[in-house]
mmCIF file of C-alpha atoms in Angstrom:
data_model
loop_
_atom_site.group_PDB
_atom_site.id
_atom_site.type_symbol
_atom_site.label_atom_id
_atom_site.label_comp_id
_atom_site.label_asym_id
_atom_site.label_seq_id
_atom_site.Cartn_x
_atom_site.Cartn_y
_atom_site.Cartn_z
ATOM 1 C CA GLU A 1 26.371 87.228 41.797
ATOM 2 C CA GLU A 2 28.938 88.394 39.220
ATOM 3 C CA GLU A 3 28.088 85.459 36.949
ATOM 4 C CA GLU A 4 24.480 86.001 37.015
ATOM 5 C CA VAL A 5 24.874 89.708 36.065
ATOM 6 C CA GLU A 6 26.732 88.730 33.296
ATOM 7 C CA ASP A 7 24.195 86.074 32.270
ATOM 8 C CA ASP A 8 21.508 89.011 32.801
ATOM 9 C CA ASP A 9 23.480 90.883 30.326
ATOM 10 C CA VAL A 10 24.030 88.534 27.569
ATOM 11 C CA ALA A 11 20.512 87.111 27.490
ATOM 12 C CA PRO A 12 18.831 90.366 25.887
ATOM 13 C CA ASP A 13 21.470 90.566 23.248
ATOM 14 C CA GLU A 14 20.902 86.986 21.889
ATOM 15 C CA GLY A 15 16.830 87.780 22.190
ATOM 16 C CA CYS A 16 17.479 90.378 20.025
ATOM 17 C CA ALA A 17 19.505 88.681 17.622
ATOM 18 C CA ALA A 18 17.073 85.943 17.410
ATOM 19 C CA TYR A 19 14.156 88.472 16.884
ATOM 20 C CA GLU A 20 16.043 90.081 13.803
ATOM 21 C CA ALA A 21 16.714 86.453 12.648
ATOM 22 C CA MET A 22 13.219 85.843 12.711
ATOM 23 C CA GLN A 23 11.985 89.215 10.814
ATOM 24 C CA GLY A 24 14.769 88.300 8.153
ATOM 25 C CA GLU A 25 13.393 84.946 7.478
ATOM 26 C CA LEU A 26 10.102 86.188 7.403
ATOM 27 C CA ALA A 27 10.903 89.067 5.099
ATOM 28 C CA VAL A 28 12.519 86.722 2.784
ATOM 29 C CA ASN A 29 9.327 84.260 2.819
ATOM 30 C CA VAL A 30 7.304 87.491 1.968
ATOM 31 C CA ASN A 31 9.326 88.404 -0.852
ATOM 32 C CA GLU A 32 9.526 84.808 -2.150
ATOM 33 C CA ALA A 33 5.566 84.601 -1.867
ATOM 34 C CA ALA A 34 5.109 87.937 -3.581
ATOM 35 C CA GLU A 35 7.476 86.980 -6.226
ATOM 36 C CA ALA A 36 5.446 83.575 -6.873
ATOM 37 C CA ALA A 37 2.149 85.570 -6.897
ATOM 38 C CA VAL A 38 3.215 88.032 -9.704
ATOM 39 C CA SER A 39 4.654 85.072 -11.562
ATOM 40 C CA ALA A 40 1.410 83.127 -11.336
ATOM 41 C CA ALA A 41 -0.397 86.134 -12.164
ATOM 42 C CA ASP A 42 1.738 86.883 -15.190
ATOM 43 C CA ALA A 43 1.246 83.075 -16.222
ATOM 44 C CA ALA A 44 -2.621 83.735 -16.066
ATOM 45 C CA VAL A 45 -2.624 86.979 -18.127
ATOM 46 C CA SER A 46 -0.346 85.242 -20.744
ATOM 47 C CA ALA A 47 -2.597 82.371 -21.162
ATOM 48 C CA ALA A 48 -5.772 84.363 -21.246
ATOM 49 C CA VAL A 49 -3.967 86.604 -23.989
ATOM 50 C CA ASP A 50 -3.146 83.546 -25.936
ATOM 51 C CA ALA A 51 -6.740 82.068 -25.282
ATOM 52 C CA VAL A 52 -8.398 85.125 -27.042
ATOM 53 C CA GLY A 53 -5.738 85.570 -29.507
ATOM 54 C CA ALA A 54 -4.603 89.108 -28.866
ATOM 55 C CA ARG A 55 -1.288 90.393 -29.393
ATOM 56 C CA SER A 56 1.032 93.025 -27.955
ATOM 57 C CA PRO A 57 1.651 96.088 -29.996
ATOM 58 C CA ARG A 58 5.070 94.540 -30.226
ATOM 59 C CA ALA A 59 4.276 91.599 -31.515
ATOM 60 C CA GLU A 60 1.757 93.103 -33.704
ATOM 61 C CA SER A 61 4.457 95.242 -35.529
ATOM 62 C CA ASN A 62 6.541 92.237 -35.849
ATOM 63 C CA LEU A 63 3.644 90.503 -38.339
ATOM 64 C CA LYS A 64 3.028 91.467 -41.770
ATOM 65 C CA LEU A 65 -0.181 93.163 -42.282
ATOM 66 C CA ALA A 66 -2.504 91.372 -44.475
ATOM 67 C CA PRO A 67 -3.322 93.451 -47.900
ATOM 68 C CA ALA A 68 -6.565 95.388 -47.785
ATOM 69 C CA PRO A 69 -9.241 93.371 -49.680
ATOM 70 C CA ARG A 70 -9.859 94.637 -53.140
ATOM 71 C CA LYS A 71 -12.735 96.475 -54.011
ATOM 72 C CA THR A 72 -15.182 95.059 -56.299
ATOM 73 C CA LEU A 73 -16.697 96.740 -59.391
ATOM 74 C CA ASN A 74 -20.018 96.195 -57.589
ATOM 75 C CA GLY A 75 -18.914 97.322 -54.592
ATOM 76 C CA LYS A 76 -17.987 100.770 -56.071
ATOM 77 C CA GLY A 77 -21.353 100.879 -58.160
ATOM 78 C CA ALA A 78 -23.220 100.496 -54.779
ATOM 79 C CA ALA A 79 -21.292 102.967 -52.942
ATOM 80 C CA ILE A 80 -22.185 105.690 -55.770
ATOM 81 C CA THR A 81 -25.833 104.497 -55.593
ATOM 82 C CA VAL A 82 -25.666 104.960 -51.955
ATOM 83 C CA ALA A 83 -24.235 108.468 -51.957
ATOM 84 C CA MET A 84 -26.315 109.780 -54.403
ATOM 85 C CA VAL A 85 -29.690 108.784 -52.663
ATOM 86 C CA ALA A 86 -28.340 110.164 -49.445
ATOM 87 C CA VAL A 87 -28.018 113.311 -51.242
ATOM 88 C CA ALA A 88 -31.366 113.279 -52.763
ATOM 89 C CA LEU A 89 -33.027 112.375 -49.006
ATOM 90 C CA GLY A 90 -31.585 115.473 -47.901
ATOM 91 C CA PHE A 91 -33.024 117.576 -50.564
ATOM 92 C CA ALA A 92 -36.349 116.205 -50.207
ATOM 93 C CA CYS A 93 -36.522 116.627 -46.711
ATOM 94 C CA CYS A 94 -35.957 120.196 -47.036
ATOM 95 C CA GLU A 95 -38.085 120.718 -49.997
ATOM 96 C CA ASN A 96 -41.331 118.855 -48.014
ATOM 97 C CA LEU A 97 -40.644 121.039 -45.400
ATOM 98 C CA ILE A 98 -40.757 124.290 -47.302
ATOM 99 C CA TYR A 99 -43.839 123.093 -49.450
ATOM 100 C CA ILE A 100 -45.645 122.427 -46.171
ATOM 101 C CA PHE A 101 -44.862 124.337 -43.516
ATOM 102 C CA ILE A 102 -43.928 127.855 -45.814
ATOM 103 C CA TYR A 103 -46.139 127.500 -49.032
ATOM 104 C CA ASN A 104 -49.115 125.909 -47.694
ATOM 105 C CA GLY A 105 -51.779 127.935 -45.980
ATOM 106 C CA SER A 106 -54.057 125.027 -44.976
ATOM 107 C CA SER A 107 -54.562 123.994 -41.513
ATOM 108 C CA MET A 108 -52.033 121.886 -39.472
ATOM 109 C CA GLU A 109 -53.730 118.535 -40.139
ATOM 110 C CA ARG A 110 -53.995 118.734 -43.691
ATOM 111 C CA LYS A 111 -50.250 120.120 -43.838
ATOM 112 C CA ILE A 112 -49.427 116.720 -42.005
ATOM 113 C CA ALA A 113 -51.435 114.512 -44.086
ATOM 114 C CA VAL A 114 -49.803 116.006 -47.065
ATOM 115 C CA LEU A 115 -46.506 115.442 -45.668
ATOM 116 C CA ILE A 116 -47.260 111.943 -45.187
ATOM 117 C CA LEU A 117 -48.328 111.614 -48.497
ATOM 118 C CA ARG A 118 -45.303 113.107 -50.048
ATOM 119 C CA SER A 119 -43.176 110.901 -47.738
ATOM 120 C CA LEU A 120 -44.647 107.726 -49.060
ATOM 121 C CA PHE A 121 -43.584 108.707 -52.523
ATOM 122 C CA PRO A 122 -39.928 109.349 -52.456
ATOM 123 C CA VAL A 123 -39.391 110.409 -56.329
ATOM 124 C CA HIS A 124 -36.097 112.375 -55.520
ATOM 125 C CA PRO A 125 -34.177 109.188 -53.987
ATOM 126 C CA LEU A 126 -35.403 107.308 -56.888
ATOM 127 C CA ALA A 127 -34.579 109.578 -59.437
ATOM 128 C CA ALA A 128 -31.313 109.567 -57.823
ATOM 129 C CA ALA A 129 -30.760 105.904 -57.831
ATOM 130 C CA ILE A 130 -31.756 105.855 -61.490
ATOM 131 C CA GLN A 131 -29.316 108.568 -62.311
ATOM 132 C CA SER A 132 -26.464 106.440 -60.551
ATOM 133 C CA ILE A 133 -27.134 103.684 -63.274
ATOM 134 C CA GLY A 134 -25.803 106.272 -65.567
ATOM 135 C CA VAL A 135 -22.764 107.437 -63.607
ATOM 136 C CA CYS A 136 -21.900 103.919 -63.036
ATOM 137 C CA LYS A 137 -21.954 103.288 -66.813
ATOM 138 C CA HIS A 138 -19.950 106.122 -67.543
ATOM 139 C CA ASP A 139 -17.263 106.231 -64.829
ATOM 140 C CA ILE A 140 -17.194 102.110 -63.821
ATOM 141 C CA GLU A 141 -18.038 100.594 -67.270
ATOM 142 C CA ASN A 142 -16.234 103.141 -69.441
ATOM 143 C CA MET A 143 -19.139 103.948 -71.463
ATOM 144 C CA LYS A 144 -17.806 107.320 -72.156
ATOM 145 C CA SER A 145 -20.434 107.750 -74.691
ATOM 146 C CA PHE A 146 -23.158 107.706 -71.989
ATOM 147 C CA GLY A 147 -22.862 111.422 -70.863
ATOM 148 C CA VAL A 148 -24.885 113.630 -68.635
ATOM 149 C CA GLY A 149 -27.963 113.905 -70.738
ATOM 150 C CA LYS A 150 -28.406 109.987 -70.976
ATOM 151 C CA SER A 151 -27.721 109.763 -67.364
ATOM 152 C CA ILE A 152 -30.349 112.266 -66.313
ATOM 153 C CA LEU A 153 -33.202 111.791 -68.835
ATOM 154 C CA PRO A 154 -34.811 108.831 -67.188
ATOM 155 C CA ALA A 155 -35.109 110.719 -64.120
ATOM 156 C CA VAL A 156 -36.256 113.757 -65.637
ATOM 157 C CA LEU A 157 -38.955 111.741 -67.388
ATOM 158 C CA LEU A 158 -39.902 110.046 -63.973
ATOM 159 C CA HIS A 159 -40.049 113.400 -62.225
ATOM 160 C CA GLY A 160 -41.924 115.408 -64.777
ATOM 161 C CA SER A 161 -44.608 112.817 -65.237
ATOM 162 C CA PHE A 162 -44.815 112.616 -61.451
ATOM 163 C CA ASP A 163 -45.340 116.257 -61.142
ATOM 164 C CA PHE A 164 -47.505 116.409 -64.202
ATOM 165 C CA ALA A 165 -49.896 114.129 -62.648
ATOM 166 C CA LEU A 166 -50.024 116.149 -59.606
ATOM 167 C CA MET A 167 -50.384 119.540 -61.228
ATOM 168 C CA ILE A 168 -52.744 118.551 -63.815
ATOM 169 C CA ALA A 169 -55.112 117.631 -61.122
ATOM 170 C CA SER A 170 -54.386 120.957 -59.129
ATOM 171 C CA PHE A 171 -55.301 122.972 -62.419
ATOM 172 C CA LEU A 172 -58.402 120.991 -62.966
ATOM 173 C CA VAL A 173 -59.657 121.555 -59.664
ATOM 174 C CA ALA A 174 -59.001 125.577 -59.971
ATOM 175 C CA VAL A 175 -60.843 125.772 -63.318
ATOM 176 C CA ASN A 176 -63.684 123.854 -61.733
ATOM 177 C CA PRO A 177 -64.489 125.629 -58.425
ATOM 178 C CA ASP A 178 -67.049 125.011 -55.927
ATOM 179 C CA ASN A 179 -67.377 121.531 -57.234
ATOM 180 C CA ASP A 180 -66.351 119.292 -54.240
ATOM 181 C CA ALA A 181 -67.530 115.598 -55.992
ATOM 182 C CA PHE A 182 -65.068 117.176 -59.129
ATOM 183 C CA GLU A 183 -62.081 117.964 -56.794
ATOM 184 C CA GLU A 184 -62.541 114.261 -54.993
ATOM 185 C CA ASN A 185 -62.273 112.772 -58.150
ATOM 186 C CA ALA A 186 -59.484 114.742 -59.759
ATOM 187 C CA ALA A 187 -57.306 114.294 -56.462
ATOM 188 C CA THR A 188 -58.073 110.401 -56.647
ATOM 189 C CA VAL A 189 -57.211 109.868 -60.367
ATOM 190 C CA SER A 190 -54.049 112.326 -59.527
ATOM 191 C CA LEU A 191 -53.069 109.982 -56.599
ATOM 192 C CA CYS A 192 -53.521 106.582 -59.189
ATOM 193 C CA VAL A 193 -51.637 108.295 -61.943
ATOM 194 C CA SER A 194 -48.699 109.263 -59.578
ATOM 195 C CA THR A 195 -48.485 106.083 -57.788
ATOM 196 C CA VAL A 196 -48.350 104.490 -61.221
ATOM 197 C CA VAL A 197 -45.557 106.285 -62.430
ATOM 198 C CA PHE A 198 -43.594 105.924 -59.272
ATOM 199 C CA PHE A 199 -43.755 102.212 -59.430
ATOM 200 C CA CYS A 200 -42.899 102.009 -63.210
ATOM 201 C CA GLY A 201 -39.931 104.205 -61.988
ATOM 202 C CA GLY A 202 -38.962 101.605 -59.516
ATOM 203 C CA ALA A 203 -39.579 98.896 -61.914
ATOM 204 C CA TYR A 204 -37.348 100.472 -64.223
ATOM 205 C CA PHE A 205 -34.408 100.996 -61.848
ATOM 206 C CA LEU A 206 -34.388 97.312 -60.673
ATOM 207 C CA GLN A 207 -34.237 96.134 -64.124
ATOM 208 C CA GLN A 208 -31.304 98.389 -65.010
ATOM 209 C CA SER A 209 -29.822 97.529 -61.692
ATOM 210 C CA LYS A 210 -29.836 93.808 -62.404
ATOM 211 C CA ALA A 211 -28.515 94.146 -65.896
ATOM 212 C CA GLN A 212 -25.714 96.667 -64.612
ATOM 213 C CA ILE A 213 -24.497 94.225 -61.952
ATOM 214 C CA LYS A 214 -24.444 91.220 -64.251
ATOM 215 C CA ARG A 215 -22.409 93.667 -66.648
ATOM 216 C CA LEU A 216 -19.841 94.422 -63.724
ATOM 217 C CA ASP A 217 -19.411 90.869 -62.504
ATOM 218 C CA GLU A 218 -18.737 89.899 -66.239
ATOM 219 C CA LEU A 219 -15.977 92.680 -66.230
ATOM 220 C CA GLU A 220 -14.304 92.043 -62.977
ATOM 221 C CA VAL A 221 -14.021 88.219 -64.053
ATOM 222 C CA SER A 222 -12.589 89.826 -67.410
ATOM 223 C CA ASP A 223 -10.080 91.709 -65.238
ATOM 224 C CA GLN A 224 -9.192 89.337 -62.953
ATOM 225 C CA VAL A 225 -8.539 86.996 -65.832
ATOM 226 C CA GLY A 226 -6.409 89.720 -67.513
ATOM 227 C CA SER A 227 -4.341 90.338 -64.378
ATOM 228 C CA ALA A 228 -3.717 86.373 -63.862
ATOM 229 C CA LYS A 229 -2.373 86.337 -67.501
ATOM 230 C CA GLY A 230 -0.088 89.318 -67.189
ATOM 231 C CA GLU A 231 1.214 87.766 -63.760
ATOM 232 C CA ASP A 232 1.886 84.492 -65.839
ATOM 233 C CA ALA A 233 3.794 86.380 -68.659
ATOM 234 C CA GLU A 234 6.176 88.119 -66.093
ATOM 235 C CA HIS A 235 7.029 84.854 -64.295
ATOM 236 C CA ALA A 236 7.616 83.534 -67.716
ATOM 237 C CA LEU A 237 9.945 86.502 -68.581
ATOM 238 C CA VAL A 238 11.705 85.930 -65.089
#
């Protein structure tokens, strides 16, 4: 009986030890599996990053940044033209709203019709584009003799001729009141003349723009040749 009691006392201790050993092995296996899963995930992420071509900020900082592309002369000229046309568009929008909804006391239908007609002939943006040709001649092509007067003269002639065609028709209609046929004919002639003036201004701008693009390309080539010769001279001195 004493031996059986001793056996009963020992058995629970051995069971606890076996259970603890099993838990330890299970924890080790779980840790190993977790580490394997993390390693596999890291490898997958690295492979995806390599496939996409992305780099970490630390790796990117170790690389030499490529120099920014050099701005061409035609690019500078286009930037000047876009900036001046954008300003002219804003001015034209404000002017149209003031003329139509403040100075014009006619019906709403006629106001909208006049607004549409004025929008079909963007004289201010065209005048700004023509002026940009002169600005580019002065600032990019270094034509210092091409001052403000020469730059704005073609635009002034365009805008003045366009306004004259519209104003003379209004004057003739005011001189001959109560004559519907004359008013219609004057409006038609005025519209035709202003249309011709506008398209002449557009053709002038296209012709001047093409000529300037060609000149800027030639100037760009000459600058590149001069830079290359200067570098060759420096290397020869070294």
